GROMACS .gro file of C-alpha atoms in nm:
model
  311
    1MET     CA    1   0.000   0.000   0.000
    2PRO     CA    2   0.145   0.342  -0.091
    3SER     CA    3   0.278   0.523   0.214
    4ASP     CA    4   0.076   0.835   0.131
    5ARG     CA    5  -0.258   0.655   0.138
    6LYS     CA    6  -0.448   0.600   0.459
    7PRO     CA    7  -0.584   0.252   0.536
    8ARG     CA    8  -0.945   0.213   0.428
    9VAL     CA    9  -1.184   0.113   0.707
   10LEU     CA   10  -1.539  -0.008   0.644
   11LEU     CA   11  -1.780   0.019   0.935
   12LEU     CA   12  -2.094  -0.192   0.908
   13GLY     CA   13  -2.332  -0.021   1.149
   14VAL     CA   14  -2.311   0.324   1.312
   15GLY     CA   15  -2.556   0.288   1.598
   16CYS     CA   16  -2.455   0.275   1.962
   17VAL     CA   17  -2.132   0.075   1.937
   18GLY     CA   18  -2.051   0.157   1.577
   19GLY     CA   19  -2.093   0.529   1.638
   20SER     CA   20  -1.853   0.518   1.930
   21LEU     CA   21  -1.596   0.328   1.726
   22LEU     CA   22  -1.641   0.578   1.447
   23HIS     CA   23  -1.565   0.868   1.680
   24ALA     CA   24  -1.251   0.693   1.803
   25LEU     CA   25  -1.129   0.633   1.448
   26LEU     CA   26  -1.207   0.990   1.339
   27ALA     CA   27  -1.004   1.123   1.630
   28THR     CA   28  -0.688   0.958   1.497
   29GLU     CA   29  -0.722   1.119   1.151
   30ALA     CA   30  -0.537   0.812   1.023
   31TYR     CA   31  -0.799   0.632   0.816
   32GLN     CA   32  -1.027   0.667   0.517
   33LEU     CA   33  -1.363   0.582   0.669
   34THR     CA   34  -1.666   0.435   0.497
   35ALA     CA   35  -1.988   0.357   0.683
   36LEU     CA   36  -2.279   0.145   0.565
   37VAL     CA   37  -2.607   0.299   0.682
   38SER     CA   38  -2.972   0.205   0.637
   39LEU     CA   39  -3.138   0.545   0.686
   40PRO     CA   40  -3.110   0.832   0.433
   41GLU     CA   41  -3.094   1.095   0.708
   42GLN     CA   42  -2.773   0.941   0.841
   43VAL     CA   43  -2.585   1.003   0.517
   44GLY     CA   44  -2.563   1.381   0.551
   45VAL     CA   45  -2.456   1.366   0.915
   46LEU     CA   46  -2.171   1.128   0.839
   47GLU     CA   47  -2.057   1.314   0.528
   48GLU     CA   48  -2.024   1.633   0.735
   49MET     CA   49  -1.800   1.440   0.974
   50GLY     CA   50  -1.569   1.340   0.690
   51VAL     CA   51  -1.704   0.986   0.654
   52HIS     CA   52  -1.805   0.841   0.319
   53ALA     CA   53  -2.158   0.714   0.387
   54VAL     CA   54  -2.309   0.439   0.171
   55LEU     CA   55  -2.682   0.373   0.185
   56GLY     CA   56  -2.771   0.005   0.162
   57SER     CA   57  -2.830  -0.325   0.339
   58ILE     CA   58  -2.590  -0.586   0.470
   59ASP     CA   59  -2.828  -0.846   0.328
   60ASP     CA   60  -2.754  -0.729  -0.028
   61GLU     CA   61  -2.481  -0.981  -0.113
   62GLU     CA   62  -2.344  -0.823  -0.431
   63PHE     CA   63  -2.342  -0.477  -0.272
   64VAL     CA   64  -2.159  -0.600   0.042
   65PHE     CA   65  -1.906  -0.794  -0.164
   66ASP     CA   66  -1.808  -0.483  -0.363
   67LEU     CA   67  -1.766  -0.283  -0.042
   68VAL     CA   68  -1.561  -0.542   0.144
   69VAL     CA   69  -1.306  -0.607  -0.131
   70GLU     CA   70  -1.227  -0.234  -0.146
   71HIS     CA   71  -1.127  -0.200   0.222
   72GLU     CA   72  -0.837  -0.321   0.435
   73VAL     CA   73  -1.028  -0.322   0.764
   74ILE     CA   74  -1.389  -0.432   0.805
   75ILE     CA   75  -1.567  -0.378   1.137
   76HIS     CA   76  -1.910  -0.526   1.197
   77THR     CA   77  -2.090  -0.432   1.517
   78GLY     CA   78  -2.257  -0.741   1.660
   79CYS     CA   79  -2.615  -0.839   1.599
   80THR     CA   80  -2.748  -1.192   1.643
   81GLY     CA   81  -2.981  -1.145   1.349
   82HIS     CA   82  -2.705  -1.083   1.095
   83GLU     CA   83  -2.562  -1.431   1.053
   84SER     CA   84  -2.628  -1.433   0.679
   85GLY     CA   85  -2.460  -1.093   0.645
   86ILE     CA   86  -2.158  -1.212   0.843
   87LYS     CA   87  -2.115  -1.511   0.614
   88MET     CA   88  -2.120  -1.280   0.312
   89VAL     CA   89  -1.858  -1.053   0.467
   90MET     CA   90  -1.628  -1.347   0.538
   91TYR     CA   91  -1.687  -1.486   0.190
   92SER     CA   92  -1.586  -1.147   0.051
   93ILE     CA   93  -1.266  -1.101   0.251
   94ALA     CA   94  -1.146  -1.441   0.133
   95ARG     CA   95  -1.179  -1.323  -0.227
   96ARG     CA   96  -0.989  -0.998  -0.215
   97PRO     CA   97  -0.731  -0.953  -0.493
   98SER     CA   98  -0.432  -1.183  -0.440
   99GLY     CA   99  -0.181  -0.898  -0.447
  100SER     CA  100  -0.351  -0.691  -0.175
  101ARG     CA  101  -0.256  -0.688   0.192
  102PRO     CA  102  -0.436  -0.938   0.419
  103PRO     CA  103  -0.760  -0.777   0.540
  104VAL     CA  104  -0.862  -0.742   0.903
  105PHE     CA  105  -1.215  -0.839   1.006
  106ILE     CA  106  -1.334  -0.730   1.351
  107TYR     CA  107  -1.667  -0.838   1.494
  108THR     CA  108  -1.795  -0.675   1.811
  109SER     CA  109  -1.968  -0.972   1.966
  110SER     CA  110  -2.308  -1.012   2.126
  111ALA     CA  111  -2.167  -1.307   2.320
  112HIS     CA  112  -2.284  -1.164   2.654
  113ARG     CA  113  -2.574  -1.406   2.608
  114LEU     CA  114  -2.330  -1.685   2.683
  115LEU     CA  115  -2.318  -1.568   3.040
  116SER     CA  116  -2.670  -1.653   3.150
  117GLY     CA  117  -2.529  -1.900   3.403
  118GLY     CA  118  -2.310  -1.642   3.578
  119LYS     CA  119  -2.364  -1.493   3.923
  120SER     CA  120  -2.253  -1.158   4.057
  121SER     CA  121  -2.113  -1.329   4.367
  122SER     CA  122  -1.870  -1.536   4.159
  123MET     CA  123  -1.530  -1.420   4.036
  124TYR     CA  124  -1.399  -1.550   3.704
  125SER     CA  125  -1.030  -1.502   3.625
  126ASP     CA  126  -0.747  -1.644   3.416
  127GLU     CA  127  -0.632  -1.850   3.715
  128HIS     CA  128  -0.927  -2.088   3.671
  129PRO     CA  129  -1.006  -2.119   3.299
  130GLU     CA  130  -1.211  -2.432   3.360
  131HIS     CA  131  -1.469  -2.222   3.543
  132ILE     CA  132  -1.509  -1.998   3.241
  133ASP     CA  133  -1.538  -2.297   3.009
  134MET     CA  134  -1.817  -2.440   3.222
  135LEU     CA  135  -1.994  -2.105   3.220
  136LEU     CA  136  -1.966  -2.050   2.847
  137TRP     CA  137  -2.076  -2.391   2.735
  138SER     CA  138  -2.353  -2.433   2.988
  139LYS     CA  139  -2.675  -2.562   2.833
  140LYS     CA  140  -2.848  -2.269   3.001
  141GLY     CA  141  -2.664  -2.022   2.780
  142ALA     CA  142  -2.804  -1.908   2.446
  143ALA     CA  143  -2.617  -2.035   2.140
  144PRO     CA  144  -2.379  -1.770   2.002
  145SER     CA  145  -2.470  -1.850   1.641
  146VAL     CA  146  -2.284  -1.562   1.478
  147GLU     CA  147  -1.969  -1.610   1.686
  148LEU     CA  148  -1.966  -1.983   1.616
  149SER     CA  149  -2.024  -1.914   1.248
  150ILE     CA  150  -1.712  -1.695   1.240
  151GLN     CA  151  -1.517  -1.957   1.431
  152ARG     CA  152  -1.616  -2.228   1.184
  153GLU     CA  153  -1.517  -2.019   0.883
  154VAL     CA  154  -1.171  -1.967   1.031
  155TYR     CA  155  -1.136  -2.327   1.146
  156TRP     CA  156  -1.225  -2.456   0.799
  157ASP     CA  157  -0.974  -2.213   0.642
  158ARG     CA  158  -1.236  -2.018   0.448
  159VAL     CA  159  -1.109  -1.667   0.516
  160GLY     CA  160  -0.793  -1.670   0.309
  161LYS     CA  161  -0.513  -1.471   0.474
  162ALA     CA  162  -0.748  -1.246   0.669
  163ARG     CA  163  -0.685  -1.167   1.035
  164VAL     CA  164  -1.005  -1.217   1.234
  165ALA     CA  165  -1.090  -1.079   1.579
  166ILE     CA  166  -1.398  -1.124   1.796
  167ILE     CA  167  -1.424  -0.842   2.050
  168ALA     CA  168  -1.676  -0.898   2.328
  169PRO     CA  169  -1.888  -0.744   2.456
  170GLY     CA  170  -1.930  -0.474   2.196
  171VAL     CA  171  -2.121  -0.249   2.435
  172ILE     CA  172  -1.796  -0.181   2.621
  173PHE     CA  173  -1.711   0.083   2.360
  174GLY     CA  174  -1.982   0.322   2.470
  175VAL     CA  175  -2.345   0.406   2.519
  176GLY     CA  176  -2.499   0.698   2.333
  177SER     CA  177  -2.163   0.851   2.246
  178GLY     CA  178  -2.188   0.802   1.869
  179PRO     CA  179  -2.275   1.062   1.605
  180PHE     CA  180  -2.647   1.029   1.679
  181ASP     CA  181  -2.595   1.042   2.057
  182ARG     CA  182  -2.868   0.809   2.174
  183VAL     CA  183  -2.900   0.510   2.403
  184SER     CA  184  -2.950   0.213   2.175
  185PRO     CA  185  -3.245  -0.022   2.241
  186SER     CA  186  -3.001  -0.310   2.206
  187VAL     CA  187  -2.808  -0.175   2.503
  188ARG     CA  188  -3.122  -0.170   2.713
  189GLU     CA  189  -3.182  -0.531   2.612
  190LEU     CA  190  -2.828  -0.617   2.716
  191ILE     CA  191  -2.879  -0.453   3.053
  192ASN     CA  192  -3.204  -0.638   3.110
  193ASP     CA  193  -3.035  -0.966   3.019
  194LEU     CA  194  -2.752  -0.905   3.264
  195VAL     CA  195  -2.978  -0.801   3.549
  196SER     CA  196  -3.215  -1.094   3.498
  197ALA     CA  197  -2.916  -1.328   3.491
  198TYR     CA  198  -2.800  -1.192   3.829
  199LEU     CA  199  -2.486  -1.036   3.685
  200THR     CA  200  -2.363  -0.716   3.842
  201LEU     CA  201  -2.369  -0.422   3.603
  202LEU     CA  202  -2.091  -0.188   3.708
  203SER     CA  203  -2.246   0.136   3.588
  204GLY     CA  204  -2.509   0.393   3.676
  205LEU     CA  205  -2.676   0.344   3.340
  206LEU     CA  206  -3.024   0.249   3.458
  207SER     CA  207  -3.052   0.534   3.706
  208ASN     CA  208  -2.919   0.804   3.474
  209PRO     CA  209  -2.915   0.690   3.109
  210PRO     CA  210  -2.882   1.024   2.926
  211GLN     CA  211  -2.557   1.121   3.100
  212THR     CA  212  -2.399   0.776   3.115
  213ARG     CA  213  -2.150   0.688   2.847
  214TYR     CA  214  -2.012   0.346   2.931
  215ALA     CA  215  -2.145   0.019   3.070
  216PHE     CA  216  -1.916  -0.243   3.220
  217THR     CA  217  -1.996  -0.598   3.323
  218GLN     CA  218  -1.827  -0.787   3.603
  219VAL     CA  219  -1.801  -1.111   3.407
  220GLU     CA  220  -1.663  -1.101   3.054
  221PRO     CA  221  -1.690  -1.367   2.785
  222ARG     CA  222  -1.399  -1.569   2.660
  223LEU     CA  223  -1.236  -1.499   2.327
  224TRP     CA  224  -1.153  -1.825   2.154
  225MET     CA  225  -0.882  -1.881   1.896
  226SER     CA  226  -0.910  -2.216   1.718
  227VAL     CA  227  -0.639  -2.112   1.474
  228PRO     CA  228  -0.422  -1.859   1.664
  229SER     CA  229  -0.223  -1.757   1.357
  230LEU     CA  230  -0.539  -1.622   1.195
  231TYR     CA  231  -0.668  -1.434   1.497
  232PHE     CA  232  -0.548  -1.102   1.629
  233PHE     CA  233  -0.630  -1.083   1.998
  234ALA     CA  234  -0.846  -0.800   2.126
  235GLU     CA  235  -0.951  -0.786   2.490
  236THR     CA  236  -1.250  -0.601   2.625
  237GLY     CA  237  -1.226  -0.273   2.809
  238GLU     CA  238  -0.948  -0.018   2.761
  239HIS     CA  239  -0.703  -0.286   2.652
  240SER     CA  240  -0.916  -0.384   2.355
  241ARG     CA  241  -0.896  -0.032   2.218
  242LYS     CA  242  -0.517  -0.039   2.235
  243GLU     CA  243  -0.493  -0.381   2.075
  244GLY     CA  244  -0.743  -0.283   1.809
  245GLN     CA  245  -0.544   0.031   1.740
  246SER     CA  246  -0.230  -0.179   1.692
  247VAL     CA  247  -0.412  -0.379   1.425
  248PHE     CA  248  -0.500  -0.065   1.232
  249THR     CA  249  -0.160   0.098   1.277
  250GLY     CA  250   0.008  -0.215   1.146
  251LEU     CA  251  -0.147  -0.148   0.805
  252ASP     CA  252   0.021   0.189   0.761
  253GLY     CA  253   0.374   0.092   0.670
  254GLU     CA  254   0.536  -0.141   0.422
  255GLU     CA  255   0.637  -0.408   0.672
  256ASP     CA  256   0.712  -0.747   0.524
  257ALA     CA  257   0.526  -1.065   0.613
  258ALA     CA  258   0.781  -1.160   0.879
  259SER     CA  259   0.731  -0.831   1.062
  260GLU     CA  260   0.356  -0.879   1.062
  261THR     CA  261   0.393  -1.230   1.199
  262ASN     CA  262   0.629  -1.109   1.472
  263ALA     CA  263   0.390  -0.830   1.572
  264CYS     CA  264   0.100  -1.072   1.597
  265THR     CA  265   0.305  -1.322   1.796
  266ALA     CA  266   0.419  -1.048   2.035
  267ALA     CA  267   0.061  -0.936   2.092
  268LEU     CA  268  -0.047  -1.290   2.170
  269GLU     CA  269   0.250  -1.338   2.401
  270ARG     CA  270   0.154  -1.028   2.600
  271THR     CA  271  -0.192  -1.168   2.665
  272LYS     CA  272  -0.054  -1.516   2.759
  273THR     CA  273  -0.392  -1.683   2.707
  274ALA     CA  274  -0.675  -1.674   2.458
  275PHE     CA  275  -0.904  -1.501   2.703
  276ARG     CA  276  -0.894  -1.240   2.977
  277CYS     CA  277  -1.136  -1.132   3.250
  278ARG     CA  278  -1.176  -0.827   3.469
  279GLY     CA  279  -1.141  -1.031   3.788
  280ASP     CA  280  -0.782  -0.930   3.857
  281THR     CA  281  -0.860  -0.562   3.807
  282LEU     CA  282  -1.153  -0.583   4.046
  283ARG     CA  283  -0.931  -0.744   4.308
  284GLU     CA  284  -0.681  -0.460   4.271
  285TRP     CA  285  -0.968  -0.220   4.341
  286GLY     CA  286  -1.052  -0.407   4.659
  287TRP     CA  287  -1.350  -0.606   4.532
  288GLU     CA  288  -1.402  -0.921   4.742
  289GLY     CA  289  -1.477  -1.201   4.500
  290LYS     CA  290  -1.668  -1.417   4.748
  291GLN     CA  291  -1.886  -1.138   4.877
  292ALA     CA  292  -2.240  -1.159   4.737
  293GLU     CA  293  -2.388  -0.822   4.645
  294SER     CA  294  -2.713  -0.719   4.489
  295PHE     CA  295  -2.720  -0.529   4.161
  296VAL     CA  296  -2.779  -0.197   4.338
  297GLU     CA  297  -2.509  -0.263   4.598
  298GLY     CA  298  -2.259  -0.369   4.334
  299ARG     CA  299  -2.327  -0.062   4.123
  300ALA     CA  300  -2.294   0.174   4.420
  301ARG     CA  301  -1.969   0.012   4.530
  302GLU     CA  302  -1.817   0.027   4.183
  303LEU     CA  303  -1.909   0.392   4.133
  304GLU     CA  304  -1.750   0.473   4.468
  305LEU     CA  305  -1.430   0.295   4.367
  306LEU     CA  306  -1.419   0.477   4.035
  307ALA     CA  307  -1.475   0.811   4.208
  308LYS     CA  308  -1.179   0.745   4.441
  309GLU     CA  309  -0.962   0.638   4.150
  310ASN     CA  310  -1.038   0.956   3.955
  311ALA     CA  311  -1.017   1.189   4.255
   0.00000   0.00000   0.00000
């Protein structure tokens, strides 16, 4: 890729999560941004922001194919109803021109539904991966059809040389902080799911939704890597932004294949495992893992800790 051309990023969805990601990418001034939107009124708003807006549907296979093959980075913000669209995106990235750089496909997962067996009184950390495995694959959890579809495509070597990342949960990137500044209905659904599943939501979102910008969950889903060489690790929370940024930045220069491999290996080495949880961070903040707390108590305690940290 010529050094004077910015990497091209395609964002499929600019709602709650997608809008927040879009703001983060615009702030770097390092990318040519294209956004697929479904409403005509969104086009003008995005164009004013310096984003090339394309009106269409992810279910239009030929349209999506043409978009995907023209971009180096494709970001799809998670939706359980878009499995057919996801398959088309992955089909497209595998058929990019042979001389082009390997594309990056990032999916912001809706895998929070895997956590229906979790409890706010339990602490899940890297020290006991078997506990997370039991939680994720519990029969009580809803099937992560889109995530498993992506996993299968990679496992069966159907994505060419693409680097694939599943970032979960997508809501970690922000609530109502996108270009349309609204609390997404999908976020409310997520919150209801977490509360009904007895998970502690570490945020004041329910009590003060218009002013709240970020929602955090105590228990975070695992990121799996069946074929590590094809995955670029991205953790949730602040770390995921940094890792995601390293993926984008890596497209800027003219590094050879060996340099790319070394960068990916180094990133994986830093994480040590294929999954991370917030348990260790909570312990550092003084959270007692065995102490059962209600949703309200957990939220109040977390807000107090954050206030002290930022004082």
